[in-house]
C-alpha cells in the first residue's frame, strides 16, 4: 500500500486487514494481548470509512522488524479476525502516516474493497500440496521405450553418428520426460477438480513447484464445508496411493484478494 | 495460528516438514546488489536472464525437432548451436563462480527455472 518498512524514527500506523464492520459492532476483546511486537501501545483499533474499516495499530516505524515472531504476531491478528469476520488481509509491513491517509485509501478503493469482500464472504482458504518424488517419476518415464533412444533411431534411420545428434537425442529424452511429468500432473489436477467440484471452490494451481512438490493449490471454500473438503482429499488419496496429499487450513483468504492501492 | 492447521497428511509429519523446508531453501535465491559485489551481483542477474532465454530456446528447439519439420542436417546444426550455448554458459558460470542454484528463480506457475 503506501510505505513498506521505511526506516525513520517516527510514528506510523500499521494496517493488518480490512473488514466490513463498524466500530460499534467490533469486538476489540478478540485482539487483546496479541500485539506486543507490532503495536507500541498494544492497542488495536479501527479506522472507518463508510461501511468498511481498517484494523490498525500505532507503531514506531524503526521498531518494526520483519522477523519470524513479528510476522507470526501479524498473522495471529488476522487469524483471530478471520474467525469472526470476513477479512481482507493487508500485506505485512504496510504503514500509513496518518488516519486521514488510511481513510482516503479506503475511500479511493471502496468499490474494489467491497467487490473483494463479496468474493470472500463466508469463505476461507485451504491449501493442498501434493508430494511425489519427481526423480522417481522421471526415472519411471525414462524406462518407457517411447521416450528413449530407440524411437529416435526410428525417426532418423540413416542418421550419421554425430556428437551433436547425440546431444539432441539426450535433450529429447529429457524433454519428453518433462512433458510426461507435466501431463501426469495435469491429470492429477483434473482429478482434484473433479473431486472438489461439488464444493464449488475458487481454485489456483501451481505445477511442479519443487522436485518433490508436484502440485501446490489453494481453494476458497465456504467456511462450513471443511469436513467435505477433508473427505474429498481422503478419497483422492485412495485413488492415488503413491502420492502424498497435505491439506491445511482454514486460512484467511491471502491468495484470493486482489487489492492494489490507488492513491 | 495455535490450532493445528494440517487437516490431512497422508504421509509422515517428518516428510512434510522436510518437503516444506526444501521448498523454502529451493527458492532461497536472492539478488542483492551492494557496493562490494556489483560485478558478481550484476553477473548473477544477467546470467539468470540469459539462462531463462536459453531454456526457452531449448524448449522451442525440442518442439520443432519433435514436430518433424527439420531435416537431419538442420537438427545437427541445432544440436551444435545448443551444445555450444550450454558450454559457453558453463564457462561464464565458472568465471563468475556461480552455480545452477545461484541462477535458479521461481517462475510462479511455470515452476523453477532450473
PDB file of C-alpha atoms in Angstrom, chain B residues 3-47:
ATOM      1  CA  UNK B   3      -4.565 -24.508  16.111  1.00  0.00           C
ATOM      2  CA  UNK B   4      -3.325 -27.451  14.171  1.00  0.00           C
ATOM      3  CA  UNK B   5      -3.636 -26.327  10.589  1.00  0.00           C
ATOM      4  CA  UNK B   6      -2.810 -29.651   8.994  1.00  0.00           C
ATOM      5  CA  UNK B   7      -6.186 -31.276   8.324  1.00  0.00           C
ATOM      6  CA  UNK B   8      -4.990 -34.219   6.260  1.00  0.00           C
ATOM      7  CA  UNK B   9      -1.462 -35.545   5.852  1.00  0.00           C
ATOM      8  CA  UNK B  10      -1.299 -38.846   4.046  1.00  0.00           C
ATOM      9  CA  UNK B  11       2.478 -39.041   4.557  1.00  0.00           C
ATOM     10  CA  UNK B  12       4.546 -38.667   7.717  1.00  0.00           C
ATOM     11  CA  UNK B  13       4.948 -35.357   9.544  1.00  0.00           C
ATOM     12  CA  UNK B  14       8.741 -35.533   9.172  1.00  0.00           C
ATOM     13  CA  UNK B  15       8.389 -35.991   5.449  1.00  0.00           C
ATOM     14  CA  UNK B  16       6.074 -32.978   5.225  1.00  0.00           C
ATOM     15  CA  UNK B  17       8.409 -30.826   7.317  1.00  0.00           C
ATOM     16  CA  UNK B  18      11.380 -31.812   5.145  1.00  0.00           C
ATOM     17  CA  UNK B  19       9.464 -31.074   1.958  1.00  0.00           C
ATOM     18  CA  UNK B  20       8.377 -27.661   3.198  1.00  0.00           C
ATOM     19  CA  UNK B  21      11.936 -26.848   4.329  1.00  0.00           C
ATOM     20  CA  UNK B  22      13.227 -27.954   0.957  1.00  0.00           C
ATOM     21  CA  UNK B  23      10.717 -25.826  -0.902  1.00  0.00           C
ATOM     22  CA  UNK B  24      11.806 -22.814   1.155  1.00  0.00           C
ATOM     23  CA  UNK B  25      15.525 -23.418   0.596  1.00  0.00           C
ATOM     24  CA  UNK B  26      14.980 -24.206  -3.103  1.00  0.00           C
ATOM     25  CA  UNK B  27      13.514 -20.786  -3.689  1.00  0.00           C
ATOM     26  CA  UNK B  28      16.036 -19.007  -1.477  1.00  0.00           C
ATOM     27  CA  UNK B  29      17.827 -17.305  -4.328  1.00  0.00           C
ATOM     28  CA  UNK B  30      18.436 -13.663  -3.513  1.00  0.00           C
ATOM     29  CA  UNK B  31      19.548 -10.930  -5.829  1.00  0.00           C
ATOM     30  CA  UNK B  32      21.385  -8.483  -3.656  1.00  0.00           C
ATOM     31  CA  UNK B  33      23.470  -5.690  -5.071  1.00  0.00           C
ATOM     32  CA  UNK B  34      25.777  -3.682  -2.830  1.00  0.00           C
ATOM     33  CA  UNK B  35      28.991  -1.668  -3.370  1.00  0.00           C
ATOM     34  CA  UNK B  36      31.145  -4.748  -2.662  1.00  0.00           C
ATOM     35  CA  UNK B  37      29.538  -7.155  -5.112  1.00  0.00           C
ATOM     36  CA  UNK B  38      28.489  -5.036  -8.062  1.00  0.00           C
ATOM     37  CA  UNK B  39      30.256  -7.229 -10.634  1.00  0.00           C
ATOM     38  CA  UNK B  40      29.122 -10.644  -9.345  1.00  0.00           C
ATOM     39  CA  UNK B  41      25.675  -9.350  -8.370  1.00  0.00           C
ATOM     40  CA  UNK B  42      25.114  -7.925 -11.838  1.00  0.00           C
ATOM     41  CA  UNK B  43      26.547 -11.061 -13.457  1.00  0.00           C
ATOM     42  CA  UNK B  44      24.108 -13.177 -11.455  1.00  0.00           C
ATOM     43  CA  UNK B  45      21.129 -11.129 -12.612  1.00  0.00           C
ATOM     44  CA  UNK B  46      22.260 -11.021 -16.244  1.00  0.00           C
ATOM     45  CA  UNK B  47      23.179 -14.722 -16.382  1.00  0.00           C
TER      46      UNK B  47
END
